[in-house]
CSV table of C-alpha atoms in Angstrom, one decimal:
chain,number,residue,atom,x,y,z
A,1,UNK,CA,85.6,33.3,65.4
A,2,UNK,CA,87.1,31.4,62.5
A,3,UNK,CA,88.5,33.1,59.4
A,4,UNK,CA,85.9,33.8,56.7
A,5,UNK,CA,85.3,31.3,53.9
A,6,UNK,CA,83.8,34.1,51.8
A,7,UNK,CA,85.1,37.3,50.4
A,8,UNK,CA,82.8,40.4,50.5
A,9,UNK,CA,84.3,41.7,47.3
A,10,UNK,CA,83.4,38.5,45.5
A,11,UNK,CA,79.9,37.8,46.8
A,12,UNK,CA,78.3,41.3,46.7
A,13,UNK,CA,78.2,44.0,44.1
A,14,UNK,CA,80.3,46.7,45.8
A,15,UNK,CA,79.3,49.4,43.4
A,16,UNK,CA,75.6,48.9,44.2
A,17,UNK,CA,76.3,48.5,47.9
A,18,UNK,CA,78.2,51.9,47.9
A,19,UNK,CA,75.1,53.6,46.4
A,20,UNK,CA,72.9,52.0,49.1
A,21,UNK,CA,75.5,53.0,51.7
A,22,UNK,CA,75.4,56.6,50.6
A,23,UNK,CA,71.6,56.6,50.9
A,24,UNK,CA,71.7,55.0,54.3
A,25,UNK,CA,74.2,57.6,55.4
A,26,UNK,CA,71.8,60.4,54.4
A,27,UNK,CA,68.9,58.7,56.2
A,28,UNK,CA,70.8,57.9,59.4
A,29,UNK,CA,73.0,61.0,59.4
A,30,UNK,CA,75.9,58.7,60.0
A,31,UNK,CA,79.2,58.4,58.1
A,32,UNK,CA,79.5,54.8,56.9
A,33,UNK,CA,82.4,52.7,55.7
A,34,UNK,CA,82.5,48.9,55.0
A,35,UNK,CA,85.6,46.9,55.8
A,36,UNK,CA,86.5,43.2,55.2
A,37,UNK,CA,87.4,40.7,58.0
A,38,UNK,CA,91.0,42.1,58.0
A,39,UNK,CA,89.7,45.6,58.6
A,40,UNK,CA,90.7,46.7,55.1
A,41,UNK,CA,88.1,49.1,53.5
A,42,UNK,CA,86.1,47.6,50.6
A,43,UNK,CA,84.0,50.7,50.0
A,44,UNK,CA,84.6,54.5,50.0
A,45,UNK,CA,83.7,56.5,53.0
A,46,UNK,CA,80.1,57.7,52.7
A,47,UNK,CA,79.8,61.3,53.9
A,48,UNK,CA,82.8,61.5,56.2
A,49,UNK,CA,82.2,64.5,58.5
A,50,UNK,CA,84.5,67.5,57.9
A,51,UNK,CA,85.7,67.3,61.5
A,52,UNK,CA,86.7,63.6,61.1
A,53,UNK,CA,88.2,64.3,57.7
A,54,UNK,CA,90.5,66.9,59.2
A,55,UNK,CA,91.5,64.7,62.1
A,56,UNK,CA,92.2,61.7,59.9
A,57,UNK,CA,94.4,63.8,57.6
A,58,UNK,CA,96.5,65.0,60.6
A,59,UNK,CA,99.7,62.9,61.0
A,60,UNK,CA,99.5,63.2,64.8
A,61,UNK,CA,95.9,62.3,65.3
A,62,UNK,CA,95.1,59.8,62.5
A,63,UNK,CA,96.9,56.9,64.3
A,64,UNK,CA,94.4,57.2,67.1
A,65,UNK,CA,91.6,57.0,64.6
A,66,UNK,CA,93.1,53.8,63.2
A,67,UNK,CA,93.5,52.3,66.7
A,68,UNK,CA,89.8,53.0,67.3
A,69,UNK,CA,88.7,51.3,64.1
A,70,UNK,CA,90.9,48.2,64.8
A,71,UNK,CA,89.9,47.8,68.5
A,72,UNK,CA,86.2,48.4,67.8
A,73,UNK,CA,86.2,45.7,65.1
A,74,UNK,CA,87.8,43.2,67.4
A,75,UNK,CA,85.3,44.0,70.2
A,76,UNK,CA,82.3,43.7,67.8
A,77,UNK,CA,83.5,40.3,66.8
A,78,UNK,CA,84.2,39.2,70.4
A,79,UNK,CA,80.7,40.3,71.5
A,80,UNK,CA,79.1,39.0,68.2
A,81,UNK,CA,76.9,42.1,68.0
A,82,UNK,CA,77.2,45.8,67.2
A,83,UNK,CA,79.6,47.7,69.4
A,84,UNK,CA,78.8,51.4,70.2
A,85,UNK,CA,81.7,53.3,71.7
A,86,UNK,CA,83.4,56.7,72.1
A,87,UNK,CA,86.4,57.6,70.0
A,88,UNK,CA,89.4,59.6,71.3
A,89,UNK,CA,87.4,62.8,70.8
A,90,UNK,CA,84.4,61.4,72.6
A,91,UNK,CA,82.5,61.1,69.3
A,92,UNK,CA,80.0,58.2,68.9
A,93,UNK,CA,81.2,55.5,66.5
A,94,UNK,CA,79.8,52.0,65.9
A,95,UNK,CA,81.3,48.8,64.6
A,96,UNK,CA,78.6,46.5,63.1
A,97,UNK,CA,79.9,43.0,62.4
A,98,UNK,CA,78.7,41.1,59.3
A,99,UNK,CA,78.5,37.5,60.6
A,100,UNK,CA,77.0,34.7,58.5
A,101,UNK,CA,76.9,31.1,59.8
A,102,UNK,CA,79.4,32.0,62.6
A,103,UNK,CA,81.7,33.4,59.9
A,104,UNK,CA,83.0,37.0,60.4
A,105,UNK,CA,83.0,38.5,56.9
A,106,UNK,CA,83.7,42.1,57.8
A,107,UNK,CA,82.1,45.1,59.4
A,108,UNK,CA,80.2,48.3,58.8
A,109,UNK,CA,81.9,51.2,60.6
A,110,UNK,CA,79.4,54.0,61.2
A,111,UNK,CA,79.0,57.0,63.4
A,112,UNK,CA,80.8,60.4,63.6
A,113,UNK,CA,78.0,62.0,65.6
A,114,UNK,CA,77.3,63.2,69.1
A,115,UNK,CA,74.7,62.2,71.7
A,116,UNK,CA,72.3,64.5,73.5
A,117,UNK,CA,73.6,64.9,77.0
A,118,UNK,CA,70.4,63.7,78.6
A,119,UNK,CA,70.4,60.6,76.6
A,120,UNK,CA,74.1,59.7,77.0
A,121,UNK,CA,74.6,56.3,78.6
A,122,UNK,CA,77.9,55.1,80.0
A,123,UNK,CA,79.9,54.3,76.9
A,124,UNK,CA,83.5,53.1,76.7
A,125,UNK,CA,86.1,55.4,75.3
A,126,UNK,CA,88.0,52.8,73.4
A,127,UNK,CA,91.2,54.8,72.9
A,128,UNK,CA,92.4,57.6,75.1
A,129,UNK,CA,94.6,60.3,73.8
A,130,UNK,CA,96.7,62.4,76.2
A,131,UNK,CA,96.2,66.1,75.6
A,132,UNK,CA,99.1,68.0,74.0
A,133,UNK,CA,99.7,71.3,72.4
A,134,UNK,CA,99.5,69.9,68.8
A,135,UNK,CA,96.2,68.1,69.5
A,136,UNK,CA,94.7,71.2,71.1
A,137,UNK,CA,95.8,73.4,68.2
A,138,UNK,CA,94.2,71.0,65.7
A,139,UNK,CA,90.9,70.8,67.7
A,140,UNK,CA,90.8,74.6,67.8
A,141,UNK,CA,91.1,74.7,64.0
A,142,UNK,CA,88.2,72.3,63.6
A,143,UNK,CA,86.0,73.4,66.5
A,144,UNK,CA,83.4,74.8,64.2
A,145,UNK,CA,83.2,71.4,62.4
A,146,UNK,CA,83.0,69.6,65.7
A,147,UNK,CA,80.0,71.7,66.8
A,148,UNK,CA,78.3,70.9,63.4
A,149,UNK,CA,78.5,67.1,64.0
A,150,UNK,CA,75.0,65.4,63.8
A,151,UNK,CA,73.3,65.0,67.2
A,152,UNK,CA,71.1,62.0,67.9
A,153,UNK,CA,69.5,60.4,70.9
A,154,UNK,CA,70.8,57.1,72.0
A,155,UNK,CA,67.5,55.4,71.1
A,156,UNK,CA,67.8,56.9,67.5
A,157,UNK,CA,71.4,55.5,67.3
A,158,UNK,CA,70.3,52.0,68.3
A,159,UNK,CA,67.5,52.0,65.8
A,160,UNK,CA,69.9,53.1,63.0
A,161,UNK,CA,72.3,50.4,64.1
A,162,UNK,CA,69.6,47.7,64.0
A,163,UNK,CA,68.6,48.9,60.5
A,164,UNK,CA,72.2,48.7,59.3
A,165,UNK,CA,72.7,45.3,60.9
A,166,UNK,CA,69.5,43.7,59.5
A,167,UNK,CA,69.9,45.2,56.0
A,168,UNK,CA,73.6,44.2,55.7
A,169,UNK,CA,72.9,40.7,57.0
A,170,UNK,CA,70.0,40.2,54.6
A,171,UNK,CA,72.0,41.5,51.6
A,172,UNK,CA,75.0,39.4,52.3
A,173,UNK,CA,72.9,36.2,53.0
A,174,UNK,CA,71.1,36.7,49.7
A,175,UNK,CA,74.5,37.2,48.0
A,176,UNK,CA,75.9,34.1,49.5
A,177,UNK,CA,72.9,32.1,48.6
A,178,UNK,CA,73.2,33.3,45.0
A,179,UNK,CA,77.0,32.6,45.1
A,180,UNK,CA,76.3,29.1,46.4
A,181,UNK,CA,73.6,28.4,43.8
A,182,UNK,CA,76.0,29.5,41.0
A,183,UNK,CA,78.8,27.3,42.4
A,184,UNK,CA,76.3,24.4,42.6
A,185,UNK,CA,75.2,25.1,39.0
A,186,UNK,CA,78.8,25.1,37.8
A,187,UNK,CA,79.5,21.8,39.6
A,188,UNK,CA,76.4,20.3,37.9
A,189,UNK,CA,77.5,21.6,34.6
A,190,UNK,CA,81.0,20.2,35.1
A,191,UNK,CA,79.6,16.8,36.2
A,192,UNK,CA,77.3,16.8,33.2
A,193,UNK,CA,80.1,17.7,30.9
A,194,UNK,CA,82.3,14.9,32.3
A,195,UNK,CA,79.4,12.5,31.8
A,196,UNK,CA,78.9,13.8,28.3
A,197,UNK,CA,82.6,13.4,27.5
A,198,UNK,CA,82.5,9.8,28.9
A,199,UNK,CA,79.4,9.2,26.8
A,200,UNK,CA,81.2,10.7,23.8
A,201,UNK,CA,84.2,8.5,24.3
A,202,UNK,CA,81.9,5.5,24.6
A,203,UNK,CA,80.2,6.4,21.3
A,204,UNK,CA,83.5,6.9,19.6
A,205,UNK,CA,84.6,3.5,20.9
A,206,UNK,CA,81.5,1.9,19.5
A,207,UNK,CA,81.9,3.7,16.2
A,208,UNK,CA,85.5,2.5,16.1
A,209,UNK,CA,84.4,-1.1,16.8
A,210,UNK,CA,81.7,-0.8,14.1
A,211,UNK,CA,84.4,0.4,11.6
A,212,UNK,CA,86.6,-2.5,12.5
A,213,UNK,CA,83.7,-5.0,12.2
A,214,UNK,CA,82.7,-3.4,8.9
A,215,UNK,CA,86.3,-3.8,7.6
A,216,UNK,CA,86.4,-7.4,8.8
A,217,UNK,CA,83.1,-8.0,7.1
A,218,UNK,CA,84.4,-6.7,3.8
A,219,UNK,CA,87.6,-8.6,4.2
A,220,UNK,CA,85.7,-11.8,4.9
A,221,UNK,CA,83.4,-11.4,2.0
A,222,UNK,CA,86.3,-10.7,-0.3
A,223,UNK,CA,88.2,-13.8,0.8
A,224,UNK,CA,85.4,-16.2,1.1
A,225,UNK,CA,82.8,-15.0,-1.4
A,226,UNK,CA,84.8,-15.5,-4.6
A,227,UNK,CA,84.8,-11.8,-5.2
A,228,UNK,CA,81.1,-11.5,-4.5
A,229,UNK,CA,79.3,-9.9,-1.5
A,230,UNK,CA,76.5,-12.1,-0.4
A,231,UNK,CA,74.0,-10.0,1.5
A,232,UNK,CA,71.8,-11.4,4.3
A,233,UNK,CA,69.0,-9.1,2.9
A,234,UNK,CA,68.1,-10.4,-0.6
A,235,UNK,CA,66.6,-7.0,-1.5
A,236,UNK,CA,70.1,-5.5,-1.4
A,237,UNK,CA,71.9,-8.2,-3.5
A,238,UNK,CA,71.4,-6.5,-6.9
A,239,UNK,CA,73.3,-3.5,-5.6
A,240,UNK,CA,76.1,-5.5,-4.2
A,241,UNK,CA,76.4,-7.6,-7.4
A,242,UNK,CA,76.6,-4.4,-9.5
A,243,UNK,CA,79.1,-2.7,-7.2
A,244,UNK,CA,81.5,-5.8,-7.2
A,245,UNK,CA,81.1,-6.1,-11.0
A,246,UNK,CA,81.9,-2.4,-11.7
A,247,UNK,CA,84.8,-1.6,-9.4
A,248,UNK,CA,86.0,1.2,-11.7
A,249,UNK,CA,82.8,3.1,-11.5
A,250,UNK,CA,81.5,5.7,-8.9
A,251,UNK,CA,78.1,4.7,-7.5
A,252,UNK,CA,75.4,6.8,-6.0
A,253,UNK,CA,73.0,5.7,-3.3
A,254,UNK,CA,70.1,6.8,-5.5
A,255,UNK,CA,71.3,4.7,-8.5
A,256,UNK,CA,71.7,1.6,-6.3
A,257,UNK,CA,68.2,2.1,-4.7
A,258,UNK,CA,66.7,2.3,-8.1
A,259,UNK,CA,68.5,-0.9,-9.1
A,260,UNK,CA,66.9,-2.6,-6.0
A,261,UNK,CA,63.5,-1.1,-6.8
A,262,UNK,CA,63.2,0.6,-3.4
A,263,UNK,CA,63.2,4.2,-2.2
A,264,UNK,CA,66.6,5.9,-1.4
A,265,UNK,CA,65.6,6.4,2.2
A,266,UNK,CA,64.6,2.7,2.7
A,267,UNK,CA,67.8,1.6,0.8
A,268,UNK,CA,69.9,3.8,3.1
A,269,UNK,CA,68.3,2.4,6.2
A,270,UNK,CA,68.6,-1.3,5.4
A,271,UNK,CA,72.1,-0.8,3.8
A,272,UNK,CA,73.4,0.7,7.1
A,273,UNK,CA,71.8,-2.1,9.0
A,274,UNK,CA,73.4,-4.7,6.8
A,275,UNK,CA,77.0,-3.2,6.7
A,276,UNK,CA,77.2,-1.2,9.9
A,277,UNK,CA,78.1,1.9,7.9
A,278,UNK,CA,76.4,4.4,5.7
A,279,UNK,CA,76.6,3.9,1.9
A,280,UNK,CA,79.4,6.5,1.1
A,281,UNK,CA,81.7,5.3,3.9
A,282,UNK,CA,81.2,1.6,3.0
A,283,UNK,CA,82.0,2.2,-0.7
A,284,UNK,CA,85.1,4.2,0.2
A,285,UNK,CA,86.3,1.4,2.6
A,286,UNK,CA,85.5,-1.2,0.0
A,287,UNK,CA,87.5,0.5,-2.7
A,288,UNK,CA,90.5,0.8,-0.3
A,289,UNK,CA,90.3,-2.9,0.4
A,290,UNK,CA,90.4,-3.5,-3.4
A,291,UNK,CA,93.3,-1.1,-3.6
A,292,UNK,CA,95.2,-3.0,-0.9
A,293,UNK,CA,94.7,-6.2,-2.9
A,294,UNK,CA,96.1,-4.5,-6.0
A,295,UNK,CA,99.0,-3.0,-4.2
A,296,UNK,CA,99.9,-6.4,-2.7
A,297,UNK,CA,99.5,-8.5,-5.8
A,298,UNK,CA,100.5,-6.2,-8.7
A,299,UNK,CA,103.2,-3.7,-9.7
A,300,UNK,CA,100.7,-1.2,-11.1
A,301,UNK,CA,101.7,2.4,-10.4
A,302,UNK,CA,99.7,4.2,-7.7
A,303,UNK,CA,98.0,6.4,-10.2
A,304,UNK,CA,96.9,3.3,-12.2
A,305,UNK,CA,95.4,1.7,-9.1
A,306,UNK,CA,93.6,5.0,-8.4
A,307,UNK,CA,92.2,5.1,-12.0
A,308,UNK,CA,91.2,1.4,-11.9
A,309,UNK,CA,89.0,2.0,-8.9
A,310,UNK,CA,87.3,5.1,-10.2
A,311,UNK,CA,89.0,7.8,-8.0
A,312,UNK,CA,88.7,11.3,-9.5
A,313,UNK,CA,92.5,11.9,-9.0
A,314,UNK,CA,95.5,10.3,-7.4
A,315,UNK,CA,95.7,12.9,-4.6
A,316,UNK,CA,92.2,12.1,-3.5
A,317,UNK,CA,92.9,8.4,-3.6
A,318,UNK,CA,96.0,8.8,-1.4
A,319,UNK,CA,94.1,11.0,1.0
A,320,UNK,CA,91.3,8.4,1.3
A,321,UNK,CA,93.8,5.5,1.7
A,322,UNK,CA,95.5,7.4,4.6
A,323,UNK,CA,92.2,8.0,6.2
A,324,UNK,CA,91.5,4.3,6.5
A,325,UNK,CA,94.9,2.8,6.8
A,326,UNK,CA,96.9,5.6,8.4
A,327,UNK,CA,99.7,5.3,5.9
A,328,UNK,CA,100.2,6.1,2.2
A,329,UNK,CA,99.6,3.5,-0.6
A,330,UNK,CA,103.4,3.5,-1.4
A,331,UNK,CA,104.3,2.8,2.2
A,332,UNK,CA,101.7,0.1,2.4
A,333,UNK,CA,103.0,-1.6,-0.7
A,334,UNK,CA,106.6,-1.6,0.7
A,335,UNK,CA,105.3,-3.1,3.9
A,336,UNK,CA,102.9,-5.8,2.7
A,337,UNK,CA,103.4,-6.4,-1.1
A,338,UNK,CA,104.6,-9.8,-2.2
A,339,UNK,CA,107.9,-10.2,-4.1
A,340,UNK,CA,106.3,-10.0,-7.5
A,341,UNK,CA,104.8,-6.6,-6.8
A,342,UNK,CA,108.1,-5.0,-5.6
């Protein structure tokens, strides 16, 4: 049996399982404990019988109980089915393995009862304990609790074992299916997020290219159009003519649409198609291109350049310049201005 890929504590709600375990213990009259594939308890003991409590608390006898648990778990895994046996006090105990897809996940340890003599089959006493004075003394102390242990027929025991086996297998299978579904959903989300990020990067790349093309378009118009932007759409030409003739003003889309005798929404749509950018971004970029020309060809102070191009204040001008050029107007002038402007 290979080591489990799953962890019982992760795939099932142990708090709910403990409540169910308590109910099953009442119905079957068996004490029940659930352990993981290492034999480590993952639940509390449901209704441990007073006799077994006393034995397990005794330092001389508890090691025998631990040996019973360990060997029974191994035997249940080896046989790949519930293992019914006798403990060192000849009490009936059961190890019910939880096995899913040939993976041993853990076991339900049940029992702490006696069989009716007439129903008792030949069961293996998995651990023998040599009699001694200390053991006998302890048994004498707990003899009343021993006599009070639940008594079932072997047929009743096997029916209870089958119930526990079927129920635990069903619950764990459902939990694993849910666990697997959640994992698959997470993988799909991760895959979609990666695709989204890739798409977002592509969009950003396109936007960057559009900005570069728009800048190149403005630069070309400025150099080859004798200071005039010649639009491929004649409807927009009045707006461009006005903008280029009034560099010191601030323009609104609504005003330019009115100048072209079209609605603002239609103006916005065809303007973006013409320039590759919306109106406000294009105007800001255009003013920065004009600012670069002034910085390269004149020795006008930065605040004067800002005023000449209609910026509300020098600070905003510098901020806008850095947004497009990634450096300040002063640094740009030092890097690119001709001798007369220095």
